[in-house]
Short mmCIF file of C-alpha atoms and ligand atoms in Angstrom, two decimals:
data_model
loop_
_atom_site.label_atom_id
_atom_site.label_comp_id
_atom_site.label_asym_id
_atom_site.label_seq_id
_atom_site.Cartn_x
_atom_site.Cartn_y
_atom_site.Cartn_z
CA MET L 1453 -82.35 10.67 -41.73
CA ALA L 1454 -80.60 9.80 -38.49
CA VAL L 1455 -77.03 10.56 -37.50
CA PRO L 1456 -75.20 9.97 -34.21
CA ASP L 1457 -74.87 12.97 -31.87
CA THR L 1458 -71.12 12.60 -31.42
CA VAL L 1459 -69.13 14.85 -33.74
CA LEU L 1460 -65.58 13.94 -34.77
CA SER L 1461 -63.96 17.11 -36.11
CA ASN L 1462 -60.81 17.39 -38.19
CA GLN L 1463 -59.11 18.79 -35.09
CA HIS L 1464 -60.05 15.62 -33.17
CA LEU L 1465 -58.48 13.56 -35.97
CA GLU L 1466 -55.20 15.45 -35.61
CA ALA L 1467 -54.81 13.69 -32.27
CA ILE L 1468 -55.40 10.23 -33.82
CA VAL L 1469 -53.47 10.26 -37.07
CA GLU L 1470 -50.85 12.50 -38.71
CA THR L 1471 -53.05 15.00 -40.53
CA ASN L 1472 -54.40 18.51 -40.15
CA ASP L 1473 -57.65 20.39 -40.58
CA GLU L 1474 -56.33 22.58 -43.40
CA TRP L 1475 -55.23 19.57 -45.51
CA ILE L 1476 -58.52 17.71 -45.00
CA ARG L 1477 -60.67 20.74 -45.84
CA ALA L 1478 -58.60 21.67 -48.90
CA ARG L 1479 -58.38 18.12 -50.32
CA THR L 1480 -61.87 16.84 -49.45
CA GLY L 1481 -64.17 19.65 -48.24
CA ILE L 1482 -64.87 17.72 -45.02
CA LYS L 1483 -64.87 19.60 -41.70
CA GLU L 1484 -66.44 17.01 -39.41
CA ARG L 1485 -68.28 13.70 -39.40
CA ARG L 1486 -70.54 11.82 -36.96
CA ILE L 1487 -69.35 8.74 -35.11
CA ALA L 1488 -71.65 6.05 -33.67
CA GLY L 1489 -71.68 5.66 -29.89
CA GLU L 1490 -71.27 2.35 -28.08
CA ARG L 1491 -75.01 1.73 -28.04
CA GLU L 1492 -75.54 2.73 -31.66
CA SER L 1493 -75.25 0.41 -34.63
CA THR L 1494 -76.07 0.20 -38.34
CA ALA L 1495 -79.48 -1.27 -37.53
CA SER L 1496 -80.35 1.23 -34.78
CA LEU L 1497 -79.45 4.20 -37.02
CA GLY L 1498 -81.35 2.58 -39.90
CA LEU L 1499 -84.37 2.04 -37.63
CA ARG L 1500 -84.44 5.70 -36.55
CA ALA L 1501 -84.26 6.88 -40.17
CA ALA L 1502 -86.96 4.35 -41.16
CA GLN L 1503 -89.31 5.51 -38.38
CA ARG L 1504 -88.92 9.12 -39.53
CA ALA L 1505 -89.54 8.15 -43.16
CA LEU L 1506 -92.73 6.32 -42.13
CA ASP L 1507 -93.87 9.46 -40.26
CA VAL L 1508 -93.22 11.68 -43.29
CA ALA L 1509 -95.00 9.28 -45.65
CA ASP L 1510 -97.66 8.58 -43.00
CA ILE L 1511 -97.46 4.84 -43.63
CA LEU L 1512 -98.14 2.09 -41.09
CA PRO L 1513 -95.43 -0.61 -40.69
CA THR L 1514 -97.95 -3.29 -41.65
CA ALA L 1515 -98.41 -1.63 -45.06
CA ILE L 1516 -94.74 -2.23 -46.02
CA ASP L 1517 -94.21 -5.09 -48.49
CA LEU L 1518 -90.42 -4.91 -48.83
CA ILE L 1519 -87.50 -3.56 -46.79
CA VAL L 1520 -84.12 -3.14 -48.48
CA VAL L 1521 -81.09 -1.99 -46.49
CA ALA L 1522 -78.13 -0.87 -48.58
CA THR L 1523 -75.04 -1.22 -46.41
CA SER L 1524 -71.36 -2.20 -46.39
CA THR L 1525 -71.31 -2.40 -42.60
CA PRO L 1526 -74.17 -4.79 -41.78
CA GLU L 1527 -75.04 -5.66 -38.22
CA ASN L 1528 -74.36 -9.36 -38.97
CA ILE L 1529 -73.54 -11.51 -41.97
CA PHE L 1530 -77.02 -12.79 -41.17
CA PRO L 1531 -79.67 -12.09 -40.00
CA SER L 1532 -79.76 -9.13 -42.35
CA THR L 1533 -79.93 -5.61 -40.97
CA ALA L 1534 -83.17 -5.34 -42.95
CA SER L 1535 -84.69 -8.27 -41.02
CA LEU L 1536 -83.75 -6.69 -37.68
CA ILE L 1537 -85.39 -3.43 -38.71
CA GLN L 1538 -88.43 -5.31 -40.09
CA ASN L 1539 -88.92 -6.85 -36.65
CA TRP L 1540 -88.37 -3.63 -34.66
CA LEU L 1541 -90.87 -1.79 -36.84
CA GLY L 1542 -93.46 -4.55 -36.56
CA ALA L 1543 -93.56 -4.71 -40.38
CA SER L 1544 -95.16 -8.14 -40.24
CA LYS L 1545 -96.04 -8.37 -43.95
CA ALA L 1546 -92.65 -7.32 -45.34
CA GLY L 1547 -89.86 -9.24 -47.00
CA ALA L 1548 -86.41 -7.97 -46.04
CA PHE L 1549 -82.85 -8.20 -47.33
CA ASP L 1550 -79.53 -6.34 -47.32
CA LEU L 1551 -78.00 -5.10 -50.54
CA SER L 1552 -74.23 -4.86 -51.07
CA ALA L 1553 -73.21 -2.32 -53.70
CA ALA L 1554 -71.05 -0.09 -51.47
CA CYS L 1555 -71.64 3.64 -51.94
CA SER L 1556 -73.92 3.01 -54.96
CA GLY L 1557 -76.16 0.76 -52.82
CA PHE L 1558 -78.94 3.25 -52.13
CA VAL L 1559 -79.51 3.98 -55.84
CA TYR L 1560 -79.44 0.23 -56.58
CA GLY L 1561 -81.97 -0.31 -53.77
CA VAL L 1562 -84.36 2.39 -55.00
CA ASP L 1563 -84.16 0.91 -58.50
CA MET L 1564 -84.88 -2.66 -57.27
CA ALA L 1565 -87.83 -1.47 -55.17
CA THR L 1566 -89.19 0.67 -58.02
CA GLN L 1567 -89.08 -2.27 -60.43
CA ALA L 1568 -90.88 -4.48 -57.89
CA ILE L 1569 -93.63 -1.85 -57.51
CA ARG L 1570 -93.91 -1.27 -61.27
CA SER L 1571 -94.20 -5.02 -61.91
CA GLY L 1572 -97.21 -5.08 -59.58
CA SER L 1573 -95.65 -7.58 -57.18
CA ILE L 1574 -95.58 -5.08 -54.28
CA GLN L 1575 -97.17 -1.75 -53.37
CA VAL L 1576 -94.97 -0.19 -50.68
CA ALA L 1577 -91.21 -0.42 -50.15
CA LEU L 1578 -88.89 1.01 -47.53
CA VAL L 1579 -85.34 1.60 -48.81
CA ILE L 1580 -82.70 2.45 -46.23
CA GLY L 1581 -79.03 3.35 -46.57
CA ALA L 1582 -77.32 2.78 -43.21
CA GLU L 1583 -73.66 2.62 -42.22
CA THR L 1584 -71.23 2.60 -39.32
CA MET L 1585 -68.16 3.17 -41.49
CA THR L 1586 -66.02 4.33 -38.58
CA ARG L 1587 -66.06 0.71 -37.29
CA VAL L 1588 -64.22 -0.60 -40.37
CA LEU L 1589 -61.60 2.15 -40.58
CA ASP L 1590 -57.94 1.50 -40.01
CA TRP L 1591 -57.20 4.50 -37.80
CA GLN L 1592 -53.50 4.29 -38.71
CA ASP L 1593 -54.36 4.93 -42.39
CA ARG L 1594 -54.75 8.68 -42.90
CA GLY L 1595 -55.85 8.15 -46.50
CA THR L 1596 -59.18 6.65 -45.32
CA ALA L 1597 -59.57 7.57 -41.61
CA ILE L 1598 -60.29 11.22 -42.47
CA LEU L 1599 -63.01 10.54 -45.04
CA PHE L 1600 -65.78 8.47 -43.53
CA GLY L 1601 -68.62 8.93 -41.05
CA ASP L 1602 -71.72 7.14 -39.70
CA GLY L 1603 -75.42 7.69 -40.38
CA ALA L 1604 -78.59 6.51 -42.09
CA GLY L 1605 -81.28 7.76 -44.42
CA ALA L 1606 -84.51 6.18 -45.65
CA VAL L 1607 -87.26 6.64 -48.18
CA VAL L 1608 -90.71 5.13 -48.60
CA LEU L 1609 -91.69 4.25 -52.17
CA LYS L 1610 -95.33 3.70 -53.04
CA GLY L 1611 -97.19 2.78 -56.21
CA SER L 1612 -99.19 5.79 -57.43
CA SER L 1613 -101.28 6.90 -60.37
CA ILE L 1614 -99.56 10.32 -60.29
CA GLU L 1615 -97.09 10.48 -63.14
CA GLY L 1616 -93.48 10.71 -62.02
CA GLY L 1617 -91.22 8.97 -59.56
CA VAL L 1618 -88.24 7.14 -61.04
CA LEU L 1619 -87.97 8.04 -64.76
CA SER L 1620 -84.75 6.21 -65.60
CA SER L 1621 -81.80 4.49 -64.03
CA VAL L 1622 -78.37 3.25 -65.03
CA LEU L 1623 -76.69 0.58 -62.87
CA ARG L 1624 -73.11 -0.46 -63.64
CA SER L 1625 -70.22 -2.48 -62.24
CA ASP L 1626 -66.57 -3.02 -63.16
CA GLY L 1627 -65.29 -5.78 -60.90
CA SER L 1628 -61.79 -5.53 -62.37
CA GLY L 1629 -61.29 -2.56 -60.03
CA GLY L 1630 -62.56 -4.43 -56.98
CA ASP L 1631 -59.18 -4.32 -55.25
CA LEU L 1632 -59.07 -0.50 -55.34
CA LEU L 1633 -61.63 -0.17 -52.56
CA CYS L 1634 -62.46 -3.13 -50.35
CA ILE L 1635 -63.18 -4.62 -46.92
CA PRO L 1636 -62.11 -8.30 -46.88
CA THR L 1637 -64.25 -10.43 -44.57
CA VAL L 1638 -65.19 -13.97 -43.50
CA GLY L 1639 -65.55 -15.51 -46.96
CA SER L 1640 -62.12 -14.34 -48.07
CA GLU L 1641 -59.68 -17.00 -49.31
CA ASP L 1642 -57.00 -15.37 -47.17
CA LEU L 1643 -58.94 -15.53 -43.92
CA ASN L 1644 -56.70 -18.28 -42.57
CA ASN L 1645 -53.44 -16.48 -43.29
CA ALA L 1646 -51.29 -16.31 -40.18
CA ASP L 1647 -51.00 -12.52 -40.37
CA PHE L 1648 -54.78 -12.26 -40.92
CA SER L 1649 -54.33 -10.05 -43.92
CA THR L 1650 -54.97 -10.33 -47.63
CA ASN L 1651 -52.69 -8.75 -50.23
CA GLY L 1652 -51.50 -6.48 -47.46
CA HIS L 1653 -55.11 -5.44 -46.73
CA LYS L 1654 -56.24 -5.90 -43.13
CA MET L 1655 -59.15 -8.29 -42.56
CA HIS L 1656 -62.46 -6.46 -41.78
CA LYS L 1657 -60.77 -3.08 -42.41
CA MET L 1658 -61.19 -0.76 -45.35
CA TYR L 1659 -58.47 -0.47 -47.96
CA MET L 1660 -58.56 2.23 -50.63
CA ASN L 1661 -56.35 3.42 -53.45
CA GLY L 1662 -57.48 7.05 -53.19
CA SER L 1663 -56.07 8.51 -56.38
CA GLU L 1664 -57.37 5.66 -58.60
CA VAL L 1665 -60.84 5.86 -56.99
CA PHE L 1666 -60.76 9.63 -57.49
CA LYS L 1667 -60.09 9.21 -61.24
CA PHE L 1668 -62.78 6.53 -61.56
CA ALA L 1669 -65.37 8.68 -59.75
CA THR L 1670 -64.80 11.83 -61.80
CA ARG L 1671 -65.11 9.78 -65.02
CA VAL L 1672 -68.31 7.86 -64.25
CA ILE L 1673 -70.44 10.58 -62.62
CA ALA L 1674 -70.86 12.72 -65.75
CA GLU L 1675 -71.09 9.69 -68.09
CA SER L 1676 -73.80 7.92 -66.13
CA ILE L 1677 -75.90 11.04 -65.45
CA GLU L 1678 -75.85 11.79 -69.19
CA GLU L 1679 -76.91 8.20 -69.94
CA ALA L 1680 -79.78 8.37 -67.43
CA LEU L 1681 -80.89 11.71 -68.91
CA VAL L 1682 -81.00 10.24 -72.43
CA LYS L 1683 -83.08 7.32 -71.14
CA ALA L 1684 -85.50 9.76 -69.46
CA ASP L 1685 -85.63 11.89 -72.62
CA LEU L 1686 -84.46 14.94 -70.67
CA GLY L 1687 -81.50 17.32 -70.83
CA ILE L 1688 -79.32 18.53 -67.97
CA GLU L 1689 -81.20 21.87 -68.16
CA ASP L 1690 -84.36 20.01 -67.04
CA ILE L 1691 -82.72 18.94 -63.76
CA SER L 1692 -83.20 21.20 -60.75
CA LEU L 1693 -80.90 19.31 -58.35
CA ILE L 1694 -78.38 16.46 -58.46
CA VAL L 1695 -77.95 14.55 -55.19
CA PRO L 1696 -74.58 12.82 -55.51
CA HIS L 1697 -72.83 10.39 -53.23
CA GLN L 1698 -70.91 12.59 -50.80
CA ALA L 1699 -67.29 11.48 -51.14
CA ASN L 1700 -65.15 14.52 -51.87
CA LEU L 1701 -66.00 18.11 -52.83
CA ARG L 1702 -63.29 18.05 -55.52
CA ILE L 1703 -64.99 15.03 -57.15
CA ILE L 1704 -68.28 16.96 -57.25
CA GLN L 1705 -66.54 20.05 -58.70
CA ALA L 1706 -64.84 17.93 -61.39
CA ALA L 1707 -68.17 16.33 -62.30
CA ALA L 1708 -69.78 19.78 -62.55
CA ARG L 1709 -67.01 20.87 -64.96
CA ALA L 1710 -67.49 17.71 -67.06
CA LEU L 1711 -71.25 18.32 -67.25
CA LYS L 1712 -70.69 22.06 -67.91
CA ILE L 1713 -72.98 23.05 -65.03
CA GLU L 1714 -72.59 25.16 -61.89
CA PRO L 1715 -71.39 23.17 -58.84
CA ASP L 1716 -74.42 24.60 -56.99
CA LEU L 1717 -76.65 22.22 -58.96
CA PHE L 1718 -75.15 19.46 -56.82
CA MET L 1719 -76.43 19.06 -53.26
CA SER L 1720 -73.50 18.90 -50.87
CA ASN L 1721 -73.42 18.40 -47.11
CA LEU L 1722 -70.21 16.39 -46.83
CA ASP L 1723 -68.56 19.19 -44.84
CA ARG L 1724 -70.70 18.05 -41.86
CA TYR L 1725 -70.97 14.28 -42.36
CA GLY L 1726 -68.03 13.15 -44.52
CA ASN L 1727 -68.57 10.05 -46.61
CA THR L 1728 -71.35 7.92 -45.10
CA SER L 1729 -71.27 5.44 -48.01
CA ALA L 1730 -74.74 4.05 -48.83
CA ALA L 1731 -76.33 6.52 -46.39
CA SER L 1732 -74.94 9.66 -48.00
CA ILE L 1733 -77.51 10.11 -50.79
CA PRO L 1734 -80.64 9.70 -48.60
CA ILE L 1735 -79.11 11.96 -45.92
CA ALA L 1736 -78.32 14.63 -48.53
CA LEU L 1737 -81.79 14.18 -50.08
CA CYS L 1738 -83.44 14.66 -46.69
CA GLU L 1739 -81.51 17.88 -46.04
CA ALA L 1740 -82.26 19.10 -49.59
CA VAL L 1741 -86.00 18.60 -49.01
CA GLN L 1742 -85.80 20.27 -45.59
CA ALA L 1743 -84.01 23.24 -47.19
CA ASN L 1744 -86.78 23.46 -49.81
CA ARG L 1745 -84.35 22.64 -52.64
CA VAL L 1746 -86.65 19.89 -53.98
CA LYS L 1747 -90.24 20.72 -54.88
CA PRO L 1748 -93.04 18.52 -56.22
CA GLY L 1749 -92.99 18.29 -60.01
CA GLU L 1750 -89.25 18.99 -60.31
CA ASN L 1751 -86.79 16.59 -61.95
CA ILE L 1752 -83.84 15.58 -59.83
CA ALA L 1753 -81.00 13.06 -60.21
CA PHE L 1754 -79.09 10.72 -57.91
CA VAL L 1755 -75.60 9.47 -58.65
CA GLY L 1756 -73.67 6.95 -56.57
CA PHE L 1757 -70.22 5.40 -57.06
CA GLY L 1758 -67.90 3.26 -54.99
CA GLY L 1759 -66.59 -0.21 -54.17
CA GLY L 1760 -67.19 -2.98 -56.67
CA LEU L 1761 -66.39 -0.90 -58.53
CA THR L 1762 -70.03 0.09 -58.89
CA TRP L 1763 -71.83 3.21 -60.02
CA ALA L 1764 -75.46 4.15 -60.55
CA SER L 1765 -77.45 7.15 -61.75
CA MET L 1766 -81.16 7.82 -61.58
CA VAL L 1767 -83.46 10.56 -62.84
CA LEU L 1768 -86.69 11.14 -60.89
CA ARG L 1769 -89.66 13.45 -60.93
CA TRP L 1770 -90.22 14.35 -57.29
CA THR L 1771 -93.79 13.64 -56.24
CA GLY L 1772 -93.31 13.64 -52.46
CA SER L 1773 -94.60 16.54 -50.39
CA ASP L 1774 -92.20 18.66 -48.39
CA LEU L 1775 -91.35 17.44 -44.89
CA THR L 1776 -92.73 20.41 -42.97
CA GLU L 1777 -96.17 20.07 -44.56
CA ARG L 1778 -96.37 16.43 -43.52
CA ARG L 1779 -95.31 16.98 -39.93
CA SER L 1780 -98.69 18.28 -38.78
CA GLY L 1781 -101.65 16.09 -37.85
CA ARG L 1782 -101.82 12.34 -38.56
CA LEU L 1783 -101.87 11.85 -34.82
CA ILE L 1784 -103.79 8.59 -34.88
CA ASN L 1785 -101.45 6.93 -37.36
CA GLN L 1786 -98.51 8.26 -35.36
CA GLN L 1787 -99.90 6.55 -32.26
CA ARG L 1788 -100.55 3.33 -34.19
CA ARG L 1789 -96.93 3.31 -35.35
CA GLN L 1790 -95.69 3.83 -31.79
CA PHE L 1791 -97.94 0.97 -30.63
CA SER L 1792 -96.48 -1.24 -33.38
CA TYR L 1793 -92.91 -0.52 -32.17
CA VAL L 1794 -93.83 -1.32 -28.54
CA LEU L 1795 -95.65 -4.49 -29.61
CA ALA L 1796 -92.60 -5.56 -31.64
CA ARG L 1797 -90.41 -5.27 -28.54
CA TRP L 1798 -92.92 -7.31 -26.54
CA ARG L 1799 -93.12 -9.98 -29.24
CA VAL L 1800 -89.38 -10.61 -28.88
CA GLU L 1801 -89.71 -10.83 -25.07
CA LEU L 1802 -92.74 -13.12 -25.27
CA ARG L 1803 -90.91 -15.43 -27.66
CA ARG L 1804 -87.97 -15.60 -25.25
CA ILE L 1805 -90.25 -16.30 -22.26
CA SER L 1806 -92.15 -19.00 -24.16
CA ARG L 1807 -88.84 -20.71 -25.07
CA VAL L 1808 -87.75 -20.70 -21.39
CA LEU L 1809 -91.16 -22.00 -20.27
CA GLY L 1810 -91.10 -24.67 -23.00
CA GLY L 1811 -87.70 -25.84 -21.76
CA LEU L 1812 -88.96 -25.99 -18.15
CA VAL L 1813 -92.06 -28.01 -19.11
CA ASN L 1814 -89.90 -30.43 -21.07
CA ARG L 1815 -87.71 -31.02 -18.06
CA LEU L 1816 -90.65 -31.44 -15.66
CA ILE L 1817 -92.68 -33.86 -17.82
CA PRO L 1818 -90.68 -37.03 -18.50
CA GLY L 1819 -90.52 -37.98 -22.18
CA ARG L 1820 -91.43 -34.50 -23.48
CA GLY L 1821 -88.99 -32.66 -25.69
CA ARG L 1822 -86.86 -35.73 -26.43
CA SER L 1823 -85.79 -36.44 -29.97
CA PRO L 1824 -87.58 -39.30 -31.80
CA ASP L 1825 -84.39 -41.43 -31.42
CA GLU L 1826 -84.26 -40.92 -27.66
CA LYS L 1827 -87.95 -41.88 -27.41
CA THR L 1828 -87.32 -45.08 -29.40
CA ASP L 1829 -84.39 -45.90 -27.08
CA THR L 1830 -86.66 -45.53 -24.04
CA LEU L 1831 -89.32 -47.72 -25.62
N1 LIG Q 1201 -53.33 14.40 -44.08
C1 LIG Q 1201 -52.22 15.02 -44.48
N2 LIG Q 1201 -51.52 14.64 -45.57
C2 LIG Q 1201 -51.97 13.60 -46.25
C3 LIG Q 1201 -53.12 12.89 -45.88
C4 LIG Q 1201 -53.82 13.33 -44.73
N3 LIG Q 1201 -54.94 12.74 -44.30
N4 LIG Q 1201 -53.34 11.89 -46.75
C5 LIG Q 1201 -52.35 11.95 -47.66
N5 LIG Q 1201 -51.53 12.98 -47.36
C6 LIG Q 1201 -50.33 13.43 -48.07
C7 LIG Q 1201 -49.70 12.28 -48.86
O1 LIG Q 1201 -48.79 11.56 -48.07
C8 LIG Q 1201 -49.00 13.04 -49.96
O2 LIG Q 1201 -47.81 13.57 -49.46
P1 LIG Q 1201 -46.46 13.62 -50.37
O3 LIG Q 1201 -46.85 14.48 -51.54
O4 LIG Q 1201 -45.46 14.19 -49.45
O5 LIG Q 1201 -46.22 12.20 -50.75
C9 LIG Q 1201 -49.93 14.22 -50.24
O6 LIG Q 1201 -50.73 14.38 -49.05
C10 LIG Q 1201 -50.83 14.00 -51.43
O7 LIG Q 1201 -51.40 12.68 -51.32
P2 LIG Q 1201 -52.48 12.13 -52.32
O8 LIG Q 1201 -52.87 10.75 -51.91
O9 LIG Q 1201 -51.97 12.35 -53.72
O10 LIG Q 1201 -53.68 13.14 -52.04
P3 LIG Q 1201 -54.98 13.37 -52.88
O11 LIG Q 1201 -55.06 14.77 -53.32
O12 LIG Q 1201 -55.18 12.29 -53.90
O13 LIG Q 1201 -56.09 13.17 -51.77
C11 LIG Q 1201 -57.72 11.58 -51.10
C12 LIG Q 1201 -56.24 11.92 -51.14
C13 LIG Q 1201 -57.89 10.25 -50.41
C14 LIG Q 1201 -58.44 12.67 -50.31
C15 LIG Q 1201 -58.24 11.55 -52.55
O14 LIG Q 1201 -57.42 10.69 -53.33
C16 LIG Q 1201 -59.63 11.09 -52.65
O15 LIG Q 1201 -60.54 11.71 -52.15
N6 LIG Q 1201 -59.89 9.98 -53.37
C17 LIG Q 1201 -61.21 9.46 -53.57
C18 LIG Q 1201 -61.62 8.81 -52.32
C19 LIG Q 1201 -63.07 8.50 -52.29
O16 LIG Q 1201 -63.87 9.32 -52.60
N7 LIG Q 1201 -63.37 7.29 -51.89
C20 LIG Q 1201 -64.66 6.83 -51.67
C21 LIG Q 1201 -65.37 6.57 -52.93
S1 LIG Q 1201 -66.88 5.88 -52.52
#
């Protein structure tokens, strides 16, 4: 995982919008969130998380076949954030694309990558959830400004003969609720409106109907986890930890009541990071592993929900080792990865220099670099 250093506390927010720490903590469970600095972006946070995931898995960038970045705040419309990260890693044999399923995106991404591995078409996938949500917030809207934060998390998935990994998944969407949680952007039919807004929603800014999203979330979490458990032929008693999307502590508590389990079975770190959308599950997973709450052989579940509306649940048997065990040794591979990152930076520079040199040569040698039409004209 990777989060920005800058902390935005509830007290800081009191100076921006009419709210207070007590209300935010009581209604959401959030105390603070991280906010990206000027030189940080979705791709740079995603890259840092990806590099750490490669260290933990001890995988070289050239071994990656596929990079999926789940995000609602991509660096560009295109090139994809995944392609930027592919280049910075030096993952020269990887395909790369961004996936848009809002806060469910990470679970969707893990499912897509798992299916690609199981089909035999790839061996190794890097799935990243990365967001700079604070850049799409309307800071006048206290219903959303208090909820979201920035960050990234990543996992490496690898084909293995060890039984386990993803046991089942349930992916769902109900587009009829799309207007409850949205960020209108360049393809919107209302882009050319004089007031630059659509249905009263500001262009490129998040709009949310909080109470409706709250009701939707509490309904689908329990339902979809139960469906994923049935598919995996397991019961809730077989699950040692549920890593949910970190949106609101009250949503998690309601889901625990619906599933008739203790709230402690849910991993929660939203007090420190708020809602980081597609990044929240891998960030929470990383902290759960670091805290020794996930051990090899145990069954765990992910559940995501958000804009679309979309939701997704997944049951897994954890086969990864714990992070501390992996940190030692592997020095040579570590150095090879660092070399790959440096080389990737140089490749970009060399490409730029060769373009400049090519332009110079074309200007110096008459006839070179002209289009076929121009050449015909000269003839
Ligand atoms: N600070 C202080 N007061 C606030 C406030 C804020 N940030 N936001 C709303 N209020 C006020 C409202 O104006 C209202 O006042 P009133 O009773 O005088 O009219 C009161 O608090 C209750 O507002 P309400 O919107 O009913 O609060 P809520 O309990 O539903 O909490 C959310 C609002 C946004 C925290 C809650 O609806 C929520 O978490 N929804 C789900 C959001 C979510 O998870 N989205 C992402 C999914 S991926």
